[in-house]
PDB file of C-alpha atoms in Angstrom:
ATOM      1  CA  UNK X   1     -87.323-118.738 -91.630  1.00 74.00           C
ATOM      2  CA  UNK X   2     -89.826-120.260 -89.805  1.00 91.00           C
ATOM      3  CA  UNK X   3     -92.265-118.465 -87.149  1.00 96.00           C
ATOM      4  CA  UNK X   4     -90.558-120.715 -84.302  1.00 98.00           C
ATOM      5  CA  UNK X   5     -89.496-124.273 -83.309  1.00 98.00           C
ATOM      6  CA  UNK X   6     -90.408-125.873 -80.673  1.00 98.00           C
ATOM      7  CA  UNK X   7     -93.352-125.888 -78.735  1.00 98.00           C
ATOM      8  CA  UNK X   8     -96.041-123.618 -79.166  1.00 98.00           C
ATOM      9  CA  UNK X   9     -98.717-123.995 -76.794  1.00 98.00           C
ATOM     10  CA  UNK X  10    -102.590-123.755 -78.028  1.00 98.00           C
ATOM     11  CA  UNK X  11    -103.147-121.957 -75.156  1.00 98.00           C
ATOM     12  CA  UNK X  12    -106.951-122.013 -72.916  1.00 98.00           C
ATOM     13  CA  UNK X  13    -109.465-118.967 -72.805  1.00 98.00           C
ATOM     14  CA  UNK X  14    -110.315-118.489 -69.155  1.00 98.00           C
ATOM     15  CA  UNK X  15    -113.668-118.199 -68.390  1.00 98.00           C
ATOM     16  CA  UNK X  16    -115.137-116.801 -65.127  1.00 97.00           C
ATOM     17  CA  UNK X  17    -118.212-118.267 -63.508  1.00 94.00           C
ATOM     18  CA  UNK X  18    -120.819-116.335 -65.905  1.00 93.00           C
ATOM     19  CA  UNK X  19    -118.189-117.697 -68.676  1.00 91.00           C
ATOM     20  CA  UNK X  20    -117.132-113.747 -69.806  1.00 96.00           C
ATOM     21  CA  UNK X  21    -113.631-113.683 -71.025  1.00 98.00           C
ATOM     22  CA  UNK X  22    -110.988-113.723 -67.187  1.00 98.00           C
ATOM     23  CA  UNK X  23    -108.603-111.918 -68.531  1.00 98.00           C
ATOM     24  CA  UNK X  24    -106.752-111.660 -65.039  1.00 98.00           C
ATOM     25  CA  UNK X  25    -106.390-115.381 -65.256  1.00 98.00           C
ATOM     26  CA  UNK X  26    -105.397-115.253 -68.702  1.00 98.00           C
ATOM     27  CA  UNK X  27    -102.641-113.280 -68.088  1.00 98.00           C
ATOM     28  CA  UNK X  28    -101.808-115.876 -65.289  1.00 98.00           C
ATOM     29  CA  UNK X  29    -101.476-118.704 -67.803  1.00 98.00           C
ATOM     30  CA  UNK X  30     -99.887-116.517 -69.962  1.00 98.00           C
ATOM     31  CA  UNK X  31     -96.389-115.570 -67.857  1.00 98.00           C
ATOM     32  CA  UNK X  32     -97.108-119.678 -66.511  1.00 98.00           C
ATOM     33  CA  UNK X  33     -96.567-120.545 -70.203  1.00 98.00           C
ATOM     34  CA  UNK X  34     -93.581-118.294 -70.909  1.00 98.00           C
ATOM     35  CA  UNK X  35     -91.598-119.307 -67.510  1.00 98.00           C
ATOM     36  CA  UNK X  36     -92.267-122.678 -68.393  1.00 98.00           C
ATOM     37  CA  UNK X  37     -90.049-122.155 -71.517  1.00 98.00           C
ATOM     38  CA  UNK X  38     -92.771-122.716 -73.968  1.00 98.00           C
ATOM     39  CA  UNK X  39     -91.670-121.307 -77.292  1.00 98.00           C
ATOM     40  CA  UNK X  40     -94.887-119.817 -79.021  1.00 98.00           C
ATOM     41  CA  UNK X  41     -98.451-119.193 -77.788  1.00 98.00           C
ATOM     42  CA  UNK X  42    -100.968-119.716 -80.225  1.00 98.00           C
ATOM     43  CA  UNK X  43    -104.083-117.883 -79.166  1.00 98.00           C
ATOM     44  CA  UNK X  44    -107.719-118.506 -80.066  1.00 98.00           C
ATOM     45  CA  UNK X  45    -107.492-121.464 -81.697  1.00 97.00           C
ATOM     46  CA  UNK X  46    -109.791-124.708 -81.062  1.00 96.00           C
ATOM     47  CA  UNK X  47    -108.261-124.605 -77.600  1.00 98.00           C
ATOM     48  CA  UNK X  48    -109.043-121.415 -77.067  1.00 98.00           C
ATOM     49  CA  UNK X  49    -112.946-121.880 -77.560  1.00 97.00           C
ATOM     50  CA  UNK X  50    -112.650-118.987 -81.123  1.00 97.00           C
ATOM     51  CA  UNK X  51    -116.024-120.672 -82.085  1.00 95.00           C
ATOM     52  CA  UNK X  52    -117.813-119.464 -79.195  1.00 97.00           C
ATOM     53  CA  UNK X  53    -116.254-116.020 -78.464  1.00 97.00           C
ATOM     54  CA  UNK X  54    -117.920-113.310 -80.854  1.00 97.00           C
ATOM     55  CA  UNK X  55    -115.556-111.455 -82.982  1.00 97.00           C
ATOM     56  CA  UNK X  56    -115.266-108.985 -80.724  1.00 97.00           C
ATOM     57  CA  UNK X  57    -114.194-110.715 -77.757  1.00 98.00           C
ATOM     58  CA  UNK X  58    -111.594-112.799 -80.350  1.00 98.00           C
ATOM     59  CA  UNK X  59    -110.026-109.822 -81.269  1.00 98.00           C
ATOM     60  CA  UNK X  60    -109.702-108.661 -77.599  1.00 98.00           C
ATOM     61  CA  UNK X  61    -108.384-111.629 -76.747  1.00 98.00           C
ATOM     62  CA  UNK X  62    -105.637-111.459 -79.392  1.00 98.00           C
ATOM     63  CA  UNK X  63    -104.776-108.391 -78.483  1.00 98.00           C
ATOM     64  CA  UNK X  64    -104.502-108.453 -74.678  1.00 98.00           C
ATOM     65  CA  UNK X  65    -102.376-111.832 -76.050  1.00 98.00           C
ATOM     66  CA  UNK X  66     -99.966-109.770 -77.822  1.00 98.00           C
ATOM     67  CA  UNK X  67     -99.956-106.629 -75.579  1.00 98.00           C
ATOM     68  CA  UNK X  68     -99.141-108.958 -72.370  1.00 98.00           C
ATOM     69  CA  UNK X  69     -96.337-111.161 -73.966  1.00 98.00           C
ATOM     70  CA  UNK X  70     -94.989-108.186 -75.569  1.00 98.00           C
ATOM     71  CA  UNK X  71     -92.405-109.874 -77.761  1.00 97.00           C
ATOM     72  CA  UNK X  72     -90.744-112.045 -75.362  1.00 98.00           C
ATOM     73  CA  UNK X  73     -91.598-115.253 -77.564  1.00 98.00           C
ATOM     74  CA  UNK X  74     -93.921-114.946 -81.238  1.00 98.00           C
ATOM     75  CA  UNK X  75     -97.673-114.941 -80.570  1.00 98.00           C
ATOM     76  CA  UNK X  76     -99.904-116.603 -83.871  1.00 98.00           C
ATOM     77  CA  UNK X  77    -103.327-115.427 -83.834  1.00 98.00           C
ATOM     78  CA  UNK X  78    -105.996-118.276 -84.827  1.00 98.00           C
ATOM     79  CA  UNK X  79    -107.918-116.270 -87.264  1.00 98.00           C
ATOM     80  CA  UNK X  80    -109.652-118.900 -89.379  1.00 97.00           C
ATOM     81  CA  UNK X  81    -113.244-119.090 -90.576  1.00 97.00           C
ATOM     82  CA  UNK X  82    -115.173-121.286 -92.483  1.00 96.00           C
ATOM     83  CA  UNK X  83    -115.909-117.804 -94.292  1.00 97.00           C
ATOM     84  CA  UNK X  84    -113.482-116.446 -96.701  1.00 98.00           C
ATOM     85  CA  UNK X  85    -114.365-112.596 -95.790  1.00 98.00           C
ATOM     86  CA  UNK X  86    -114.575-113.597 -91.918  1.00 98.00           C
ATOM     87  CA  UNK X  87    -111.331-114.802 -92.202  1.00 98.00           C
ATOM     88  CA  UNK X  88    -110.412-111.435 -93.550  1.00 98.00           C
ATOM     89  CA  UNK X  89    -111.362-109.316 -91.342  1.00 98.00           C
ATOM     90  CA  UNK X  90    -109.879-111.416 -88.501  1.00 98.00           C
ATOM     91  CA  UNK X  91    -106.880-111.783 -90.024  1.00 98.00           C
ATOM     92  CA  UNK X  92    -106.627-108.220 -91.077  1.00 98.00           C
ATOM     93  CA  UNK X  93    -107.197-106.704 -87.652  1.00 98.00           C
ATOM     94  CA  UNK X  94    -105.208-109.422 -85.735  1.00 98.00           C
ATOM     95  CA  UNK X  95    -102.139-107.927 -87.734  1.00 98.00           C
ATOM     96  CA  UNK X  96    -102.749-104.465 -86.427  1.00 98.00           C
ATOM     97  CA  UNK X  97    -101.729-105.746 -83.233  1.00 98.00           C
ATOM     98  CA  UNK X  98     -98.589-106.886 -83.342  1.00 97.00           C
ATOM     99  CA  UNK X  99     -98.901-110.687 -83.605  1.00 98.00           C
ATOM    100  CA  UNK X 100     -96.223-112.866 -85.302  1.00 98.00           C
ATOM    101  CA  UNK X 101     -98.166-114.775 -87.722  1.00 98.00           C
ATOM    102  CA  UNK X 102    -101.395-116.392 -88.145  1.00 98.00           C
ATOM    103  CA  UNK X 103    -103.304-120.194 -87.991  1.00 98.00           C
ATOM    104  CA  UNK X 104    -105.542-120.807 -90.368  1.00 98.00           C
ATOM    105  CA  UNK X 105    -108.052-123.162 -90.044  1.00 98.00           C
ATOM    106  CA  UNK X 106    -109.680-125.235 -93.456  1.00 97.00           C
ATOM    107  CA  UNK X 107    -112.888-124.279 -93.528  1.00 96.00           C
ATOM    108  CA  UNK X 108    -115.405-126.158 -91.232  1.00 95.00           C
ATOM    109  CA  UNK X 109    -119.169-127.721 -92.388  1.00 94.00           C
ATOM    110  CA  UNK X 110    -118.643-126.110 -95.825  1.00 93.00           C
ATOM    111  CA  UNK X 111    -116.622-128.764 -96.725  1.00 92.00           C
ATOM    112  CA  UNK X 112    -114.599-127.241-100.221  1.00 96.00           C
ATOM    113  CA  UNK X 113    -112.746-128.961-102.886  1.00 98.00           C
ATOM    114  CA  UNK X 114    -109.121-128.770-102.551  1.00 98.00           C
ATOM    115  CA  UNK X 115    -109.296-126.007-105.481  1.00 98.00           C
ATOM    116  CA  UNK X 116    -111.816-124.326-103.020  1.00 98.00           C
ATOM    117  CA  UNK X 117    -109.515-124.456 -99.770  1.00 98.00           C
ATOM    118  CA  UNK X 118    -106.443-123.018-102.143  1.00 98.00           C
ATOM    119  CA  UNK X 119    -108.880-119.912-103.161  1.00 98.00           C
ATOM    120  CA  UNK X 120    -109.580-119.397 -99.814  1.00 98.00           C
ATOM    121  CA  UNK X 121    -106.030-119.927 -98.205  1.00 98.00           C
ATOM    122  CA  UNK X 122    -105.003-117.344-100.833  1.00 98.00           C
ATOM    123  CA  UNK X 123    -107.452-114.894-100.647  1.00 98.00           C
ATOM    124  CA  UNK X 124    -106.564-114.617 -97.100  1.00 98.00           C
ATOM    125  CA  UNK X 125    -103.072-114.613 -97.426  1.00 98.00           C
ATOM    126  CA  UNK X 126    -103.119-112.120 -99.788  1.00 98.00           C
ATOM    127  CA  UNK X 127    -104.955-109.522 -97.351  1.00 98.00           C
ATOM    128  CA  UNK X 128    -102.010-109.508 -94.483  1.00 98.00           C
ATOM    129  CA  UNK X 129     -98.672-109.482 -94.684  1.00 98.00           C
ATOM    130  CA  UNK X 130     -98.074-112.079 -91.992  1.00 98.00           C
ATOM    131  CA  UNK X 131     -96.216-115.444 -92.419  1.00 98.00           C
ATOM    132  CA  UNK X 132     -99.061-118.151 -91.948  1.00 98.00           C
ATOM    133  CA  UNK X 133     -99.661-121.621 -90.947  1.00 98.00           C
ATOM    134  CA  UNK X 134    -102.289-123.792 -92.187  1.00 98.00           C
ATOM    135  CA  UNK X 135    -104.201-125.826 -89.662  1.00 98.00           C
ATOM    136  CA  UNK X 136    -105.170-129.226 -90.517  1.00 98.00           C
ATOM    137  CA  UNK X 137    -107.933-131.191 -88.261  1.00 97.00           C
ATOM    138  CA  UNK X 138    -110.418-132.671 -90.654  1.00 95.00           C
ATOM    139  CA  UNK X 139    -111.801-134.928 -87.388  1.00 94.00           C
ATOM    140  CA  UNK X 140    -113.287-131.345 -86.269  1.00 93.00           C
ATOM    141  CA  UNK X 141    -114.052-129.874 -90.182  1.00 94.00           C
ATOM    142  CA  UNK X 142    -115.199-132.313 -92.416  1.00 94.00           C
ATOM    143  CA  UNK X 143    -112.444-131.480 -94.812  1.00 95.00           C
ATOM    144  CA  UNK X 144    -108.730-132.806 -95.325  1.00 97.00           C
ATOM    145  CA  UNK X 145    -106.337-130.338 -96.421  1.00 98.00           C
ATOM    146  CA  UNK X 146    -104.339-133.386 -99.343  1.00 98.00           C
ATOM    147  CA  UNK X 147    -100.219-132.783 -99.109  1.00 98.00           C
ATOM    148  CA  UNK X 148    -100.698-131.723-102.521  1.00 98.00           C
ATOM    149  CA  UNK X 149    -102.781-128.379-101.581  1.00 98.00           C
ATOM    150  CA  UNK X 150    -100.385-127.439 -98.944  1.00 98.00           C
ATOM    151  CA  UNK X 151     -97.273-127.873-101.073  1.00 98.00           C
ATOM    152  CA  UNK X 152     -99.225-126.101-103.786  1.00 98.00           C
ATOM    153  CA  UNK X 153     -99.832-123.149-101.180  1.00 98.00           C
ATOM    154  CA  UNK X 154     -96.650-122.934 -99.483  1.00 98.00           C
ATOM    155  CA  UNK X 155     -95.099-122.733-103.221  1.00 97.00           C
ATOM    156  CA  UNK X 156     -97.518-120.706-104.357  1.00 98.00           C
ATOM    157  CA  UNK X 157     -98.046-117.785-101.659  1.00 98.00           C
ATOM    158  CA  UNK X 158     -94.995-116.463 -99.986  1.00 97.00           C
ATOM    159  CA  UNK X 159     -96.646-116.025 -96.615  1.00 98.00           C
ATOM    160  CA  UNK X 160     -97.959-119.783 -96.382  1.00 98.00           C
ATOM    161  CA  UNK X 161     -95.204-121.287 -94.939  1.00 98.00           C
ATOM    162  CA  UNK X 162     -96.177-124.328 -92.970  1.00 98.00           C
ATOM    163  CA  UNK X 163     -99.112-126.670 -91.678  1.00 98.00           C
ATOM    164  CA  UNK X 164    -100.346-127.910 -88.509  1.00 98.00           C
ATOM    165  CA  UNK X 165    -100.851-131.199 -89.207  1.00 98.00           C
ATOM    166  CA  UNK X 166    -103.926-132.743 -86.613  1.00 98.00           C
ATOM    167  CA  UNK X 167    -105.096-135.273 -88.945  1.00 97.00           C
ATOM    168  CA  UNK X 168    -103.611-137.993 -87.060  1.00 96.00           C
ATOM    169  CA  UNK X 169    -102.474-139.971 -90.476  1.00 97.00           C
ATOM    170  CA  UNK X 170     -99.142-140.075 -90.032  1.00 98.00           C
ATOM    171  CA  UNK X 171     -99.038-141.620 -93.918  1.00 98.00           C
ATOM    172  CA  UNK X 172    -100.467-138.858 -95.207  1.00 98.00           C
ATOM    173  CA  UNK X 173     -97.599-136.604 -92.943  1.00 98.00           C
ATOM    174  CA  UNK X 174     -95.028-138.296 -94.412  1.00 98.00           C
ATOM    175  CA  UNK X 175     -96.304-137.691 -98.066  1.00 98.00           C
ATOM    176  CA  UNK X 176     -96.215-134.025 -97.473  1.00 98.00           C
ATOM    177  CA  UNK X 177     -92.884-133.906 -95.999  1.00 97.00           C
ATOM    178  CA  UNK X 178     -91.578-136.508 -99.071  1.00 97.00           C
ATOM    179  CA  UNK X 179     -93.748-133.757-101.558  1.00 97.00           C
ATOM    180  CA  UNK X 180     -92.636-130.608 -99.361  1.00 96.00           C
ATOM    181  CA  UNK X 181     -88.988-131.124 -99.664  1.00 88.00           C
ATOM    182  CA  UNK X 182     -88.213-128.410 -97.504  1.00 92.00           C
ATOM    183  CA  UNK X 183     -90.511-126.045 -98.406  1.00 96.00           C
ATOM    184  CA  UNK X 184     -93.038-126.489 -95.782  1.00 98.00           C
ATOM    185  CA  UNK X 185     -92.995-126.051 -91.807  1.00 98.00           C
ATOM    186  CA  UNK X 186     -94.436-129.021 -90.518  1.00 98.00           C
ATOM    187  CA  UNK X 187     -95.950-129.155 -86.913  1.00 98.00           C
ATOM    188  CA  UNK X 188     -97.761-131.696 -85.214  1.00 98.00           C
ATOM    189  CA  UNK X 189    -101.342-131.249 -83.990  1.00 98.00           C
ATOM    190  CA  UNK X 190    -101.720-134.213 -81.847  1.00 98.00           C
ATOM    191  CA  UNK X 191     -99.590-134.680 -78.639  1.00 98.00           C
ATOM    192  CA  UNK X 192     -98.866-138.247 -79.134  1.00 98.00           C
ATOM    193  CA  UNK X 193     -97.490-137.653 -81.941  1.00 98.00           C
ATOM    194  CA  UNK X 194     -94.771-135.005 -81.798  1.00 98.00           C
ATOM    195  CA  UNK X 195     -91.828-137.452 -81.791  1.00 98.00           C
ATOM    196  CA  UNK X 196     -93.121-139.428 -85.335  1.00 98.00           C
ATOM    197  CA  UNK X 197     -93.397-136.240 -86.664  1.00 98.00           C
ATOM    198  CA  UNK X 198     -90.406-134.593 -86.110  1.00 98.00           C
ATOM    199  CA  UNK X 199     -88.688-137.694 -87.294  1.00 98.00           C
ATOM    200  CA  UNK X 200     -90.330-137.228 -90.590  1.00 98.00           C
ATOM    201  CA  UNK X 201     -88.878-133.499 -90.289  1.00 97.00           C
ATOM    202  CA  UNK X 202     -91.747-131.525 -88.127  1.00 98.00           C
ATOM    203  CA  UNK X 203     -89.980-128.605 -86.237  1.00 98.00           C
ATOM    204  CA  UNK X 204     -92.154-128.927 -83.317  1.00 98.00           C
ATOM    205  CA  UNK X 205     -95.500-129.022 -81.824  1.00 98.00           C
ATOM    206  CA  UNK X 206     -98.941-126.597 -81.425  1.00 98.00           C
ATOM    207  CA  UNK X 207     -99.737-128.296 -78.240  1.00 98.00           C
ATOM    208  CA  UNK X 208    -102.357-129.121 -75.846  1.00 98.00           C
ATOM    209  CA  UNK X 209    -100.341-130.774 -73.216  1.00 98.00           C
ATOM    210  CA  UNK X 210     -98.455-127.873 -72.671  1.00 98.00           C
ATOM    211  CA  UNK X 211    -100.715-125.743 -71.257  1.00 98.00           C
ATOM    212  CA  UNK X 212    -100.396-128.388 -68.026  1.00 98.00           C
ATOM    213  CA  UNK X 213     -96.511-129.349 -68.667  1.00 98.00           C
ATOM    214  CA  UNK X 214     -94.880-126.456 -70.444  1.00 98.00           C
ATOM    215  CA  UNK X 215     -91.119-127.549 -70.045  1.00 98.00           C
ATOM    216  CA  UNK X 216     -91.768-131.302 -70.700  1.00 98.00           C
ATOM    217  CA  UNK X 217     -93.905-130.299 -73.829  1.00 98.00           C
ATOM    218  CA  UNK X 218     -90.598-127.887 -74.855  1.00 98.00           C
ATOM    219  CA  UNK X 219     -87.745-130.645 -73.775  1.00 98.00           C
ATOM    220  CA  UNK X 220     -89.574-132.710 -76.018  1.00 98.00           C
ATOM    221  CA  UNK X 221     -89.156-131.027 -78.793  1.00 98.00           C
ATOM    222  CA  UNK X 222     -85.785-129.216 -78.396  1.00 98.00           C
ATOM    223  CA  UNK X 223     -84.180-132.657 -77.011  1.00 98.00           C
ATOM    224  CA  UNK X 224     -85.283-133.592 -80.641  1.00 98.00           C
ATOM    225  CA  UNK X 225     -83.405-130.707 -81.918  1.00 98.00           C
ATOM    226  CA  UNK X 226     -80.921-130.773 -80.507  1.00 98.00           C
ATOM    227  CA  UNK X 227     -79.987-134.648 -81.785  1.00 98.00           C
ATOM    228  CA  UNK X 228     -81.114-136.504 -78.344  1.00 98.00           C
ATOM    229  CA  UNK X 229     -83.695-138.293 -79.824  1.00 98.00           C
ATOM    230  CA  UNK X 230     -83.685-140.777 -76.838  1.00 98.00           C
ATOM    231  CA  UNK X 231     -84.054-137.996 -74.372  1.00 98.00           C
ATOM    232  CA  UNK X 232     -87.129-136.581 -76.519  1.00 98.00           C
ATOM    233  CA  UNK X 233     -88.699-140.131 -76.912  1.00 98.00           C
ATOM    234  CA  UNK X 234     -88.347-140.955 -73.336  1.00 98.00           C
ATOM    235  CA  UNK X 235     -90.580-137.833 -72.143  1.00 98.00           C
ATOM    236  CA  UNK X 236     -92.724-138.351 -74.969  1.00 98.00           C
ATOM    237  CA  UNK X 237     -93.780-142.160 -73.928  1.00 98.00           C
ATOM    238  CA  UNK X 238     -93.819-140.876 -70.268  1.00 98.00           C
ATOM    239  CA  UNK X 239     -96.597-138.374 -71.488  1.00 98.00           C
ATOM    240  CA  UNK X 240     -98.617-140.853 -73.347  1.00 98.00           C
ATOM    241  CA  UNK X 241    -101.190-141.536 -70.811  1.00 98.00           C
ATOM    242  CA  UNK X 242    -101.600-137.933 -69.467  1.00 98.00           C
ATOM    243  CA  UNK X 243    -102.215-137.351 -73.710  1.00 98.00           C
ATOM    244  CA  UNK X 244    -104.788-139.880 -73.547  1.00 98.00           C
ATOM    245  CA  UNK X 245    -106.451-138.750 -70.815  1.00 98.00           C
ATOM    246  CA  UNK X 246    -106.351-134.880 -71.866  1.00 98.00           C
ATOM    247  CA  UNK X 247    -108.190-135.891 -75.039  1.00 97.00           C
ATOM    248  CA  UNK X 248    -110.706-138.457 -73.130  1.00 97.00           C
ATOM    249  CA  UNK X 249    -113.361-135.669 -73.901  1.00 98.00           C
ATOM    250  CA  UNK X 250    -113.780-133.392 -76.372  1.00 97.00           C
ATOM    251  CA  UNK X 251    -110.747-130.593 -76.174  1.00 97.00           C
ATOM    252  CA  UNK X 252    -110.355-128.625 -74.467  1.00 98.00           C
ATOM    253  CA  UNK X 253    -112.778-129.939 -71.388  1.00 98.00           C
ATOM    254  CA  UNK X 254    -109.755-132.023 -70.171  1.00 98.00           C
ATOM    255  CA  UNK X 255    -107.427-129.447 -69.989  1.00 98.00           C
ATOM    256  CA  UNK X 256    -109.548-126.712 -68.691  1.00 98.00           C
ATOM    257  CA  UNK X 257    -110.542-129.770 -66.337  1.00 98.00           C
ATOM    258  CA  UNK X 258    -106.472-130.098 -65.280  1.00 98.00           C
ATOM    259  CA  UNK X 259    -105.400-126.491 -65.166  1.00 98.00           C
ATOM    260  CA  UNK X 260    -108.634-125.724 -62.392  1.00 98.00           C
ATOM    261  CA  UNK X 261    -107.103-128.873 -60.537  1.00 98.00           C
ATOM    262  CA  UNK X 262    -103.371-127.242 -60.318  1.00 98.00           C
ATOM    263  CA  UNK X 263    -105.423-124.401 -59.050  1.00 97.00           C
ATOM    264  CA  UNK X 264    -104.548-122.082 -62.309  1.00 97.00           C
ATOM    265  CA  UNK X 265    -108.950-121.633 -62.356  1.00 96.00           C
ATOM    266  CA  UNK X 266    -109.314-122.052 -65.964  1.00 98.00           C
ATOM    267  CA  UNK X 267    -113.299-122.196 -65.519  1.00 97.00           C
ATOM    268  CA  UNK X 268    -115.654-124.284 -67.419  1.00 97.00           C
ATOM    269  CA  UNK X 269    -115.524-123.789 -71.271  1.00 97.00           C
ATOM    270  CA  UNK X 270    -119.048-122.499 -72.959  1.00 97.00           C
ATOM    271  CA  UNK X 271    -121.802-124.408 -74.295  1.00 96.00           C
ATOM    272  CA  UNK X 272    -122.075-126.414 -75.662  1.00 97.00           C
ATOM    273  CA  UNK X 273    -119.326-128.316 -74.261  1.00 97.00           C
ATOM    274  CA  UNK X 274    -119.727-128.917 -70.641  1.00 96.00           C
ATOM    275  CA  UNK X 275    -117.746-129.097 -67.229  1.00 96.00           C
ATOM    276  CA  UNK X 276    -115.997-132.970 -67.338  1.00 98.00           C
ATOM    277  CA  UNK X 277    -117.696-136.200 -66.138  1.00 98.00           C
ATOM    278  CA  UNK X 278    -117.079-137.301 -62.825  1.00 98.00           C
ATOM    279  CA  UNK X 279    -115.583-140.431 -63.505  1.00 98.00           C
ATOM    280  CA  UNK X 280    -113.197-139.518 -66.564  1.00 98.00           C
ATOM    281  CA  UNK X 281    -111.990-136.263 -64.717  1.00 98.00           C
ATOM    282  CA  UNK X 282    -110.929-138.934 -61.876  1.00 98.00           C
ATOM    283  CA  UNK X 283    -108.755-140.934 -64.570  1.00 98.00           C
ATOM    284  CA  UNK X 284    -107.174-137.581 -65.348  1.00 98.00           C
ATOM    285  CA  UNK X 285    -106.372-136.501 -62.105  1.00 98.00           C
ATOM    286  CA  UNK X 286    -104.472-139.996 -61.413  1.00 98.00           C
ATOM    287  CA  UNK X 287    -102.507-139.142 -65.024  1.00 98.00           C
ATOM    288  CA  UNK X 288    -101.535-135.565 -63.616  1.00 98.00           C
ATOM    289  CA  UNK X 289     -99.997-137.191 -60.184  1.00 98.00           C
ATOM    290  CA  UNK X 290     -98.248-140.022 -62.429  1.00 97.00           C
ATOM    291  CA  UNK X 291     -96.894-137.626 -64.471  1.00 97.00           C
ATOM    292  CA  UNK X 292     -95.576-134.999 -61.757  1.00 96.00           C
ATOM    293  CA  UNK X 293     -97.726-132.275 -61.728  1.00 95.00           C
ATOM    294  CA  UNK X 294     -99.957-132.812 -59.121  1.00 94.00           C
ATOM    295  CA  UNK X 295     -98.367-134.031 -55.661  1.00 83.00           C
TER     296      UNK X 295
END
């Protein structure tokens, strides 16, 4: 069964203005996210800003996650690591408290065979007991996790069940769901994209957009669902340009960029990405009001 379907939302870290961890906030974005009908929140993930938190402050963040939604929809923990045994210990504590499943990552700048990214799937998989999905996004890490691999795993290791797939190939997406016949949960990574991929059998979306449109970002998905595909497609194209303009900079400087503007105060994410140019932030701010959620 899989963790959820739907629309999970690869939800922001809050900073405050000497960038510590605003939990207060967090928790803001957090009840925002569930009253919004979003279906999962996937915490520290690229989103999130996990490569600039220290363990420590990961692992805090996961927990106050899981402690504040408190069952009301599945939290996944993003507990990947370009190291096998940092991946681990992640993983391993993240299941202490109480989170629904995890997102792993392929390992970033290493950049491992395919027989390399199945030892180290495994060898994490094999440390928790926690249903898992693979993450996908060789634009950020180097390395392309082939449909073969994640078949392989999801065959393989009982608690790989699915992939997040962010590599924007939709070719590629529809090998894996021709190879997976079923026996892999396929989500989409990229906003634009949710739509193609459920029509190639996705079950929904790890999102971006939803931390700004939580309900569209769900109707999108359970329209889909539910068999109104021209309902889903129709919100979908609406949100194309808003999806452009969330991704004009690196992610997540956008969003953090659009939730300060609805006055959710997001803060500026840590170096070394930086608060959003003038000129692009203007482009996004005229997507928000086009789309509805700024007046």
């Amino acid at each position: 069964m899989a963790i959820f379907k739907g629309a999970g939302v690869a939800i922001v870290t809050p900073m405050k203005e000497n960038r510590e961890v605003n939990y207060e906030k967090f928790g803001e974005l957090i009840e925002f996210q569930i009253a919004g009908g979003t279906d999962a929140i996937i915490v520290c993930g690229t989103t999130g800003e996990s490569s600039t938190l220290t363990h420590e402050e990961h692992l805090d963040v996961i927990k106050y996650c899981a402690q504040k939604v408190a069952g009301r929809i599945p939290v996944i923990a993003g507990t990947g690591s370009n190291c096998t045994e940092t991946a681990i210990y992640l993983s391993t504590e993240a299941e202490k408290y109480g989170v629904d499943g995890l997102l792993l990552v392929s390992p970033y700048y290493n950049k491992a065979t395919q027989n390399g990214l199945y030892a180290h799937f495994k060898a994490v998989a094999d440390s928790v007991k926690l249903p898992i999905i693979l993450y996908n996004v060789p634009s950020r890490t180097g390395c392309n996790i082939a449909p073969e691999t994640v078949v392989r795993l999801c065959k393989d290791v009982e608690n790989i069940v699915g992939v997040k797939e962010a590599s924007g190939n939709i070719s590629q997406i529809a090998k894996l769901a021709a190879m997976a016949d079923g026996c892999v949960d396929i989500y989409s990574g990229n906003d634009d994209q949710i739509v193609p991929i459920m029509a190639l059998g996705g079950i929904g979306v790890i999102s971006v957009l939803s931390n700004v449109a939580p309900r569209e970002t769900h109707d999108i998905c359970a329209k889909y669902l539910a068999g109104d595909v021209q309902g889903s497609l129709e919100i979908q194209l609406r949100a194309m340009d808003l999806c452009d303009k969330l991704f004009c900079e690196v992610n997540p400087i956008p969003v953090k960029k659009a939730l300060n503007l609805m006055g959710m105060e997001a803060g500026l994410p840590r170096m070394p990405l930086t608060d959003m140019e003038p000129a692009n932030a203007a482009k996004l701010e005229k997507a928000m009001r086009e789309f509805g959620i700024l007046k």
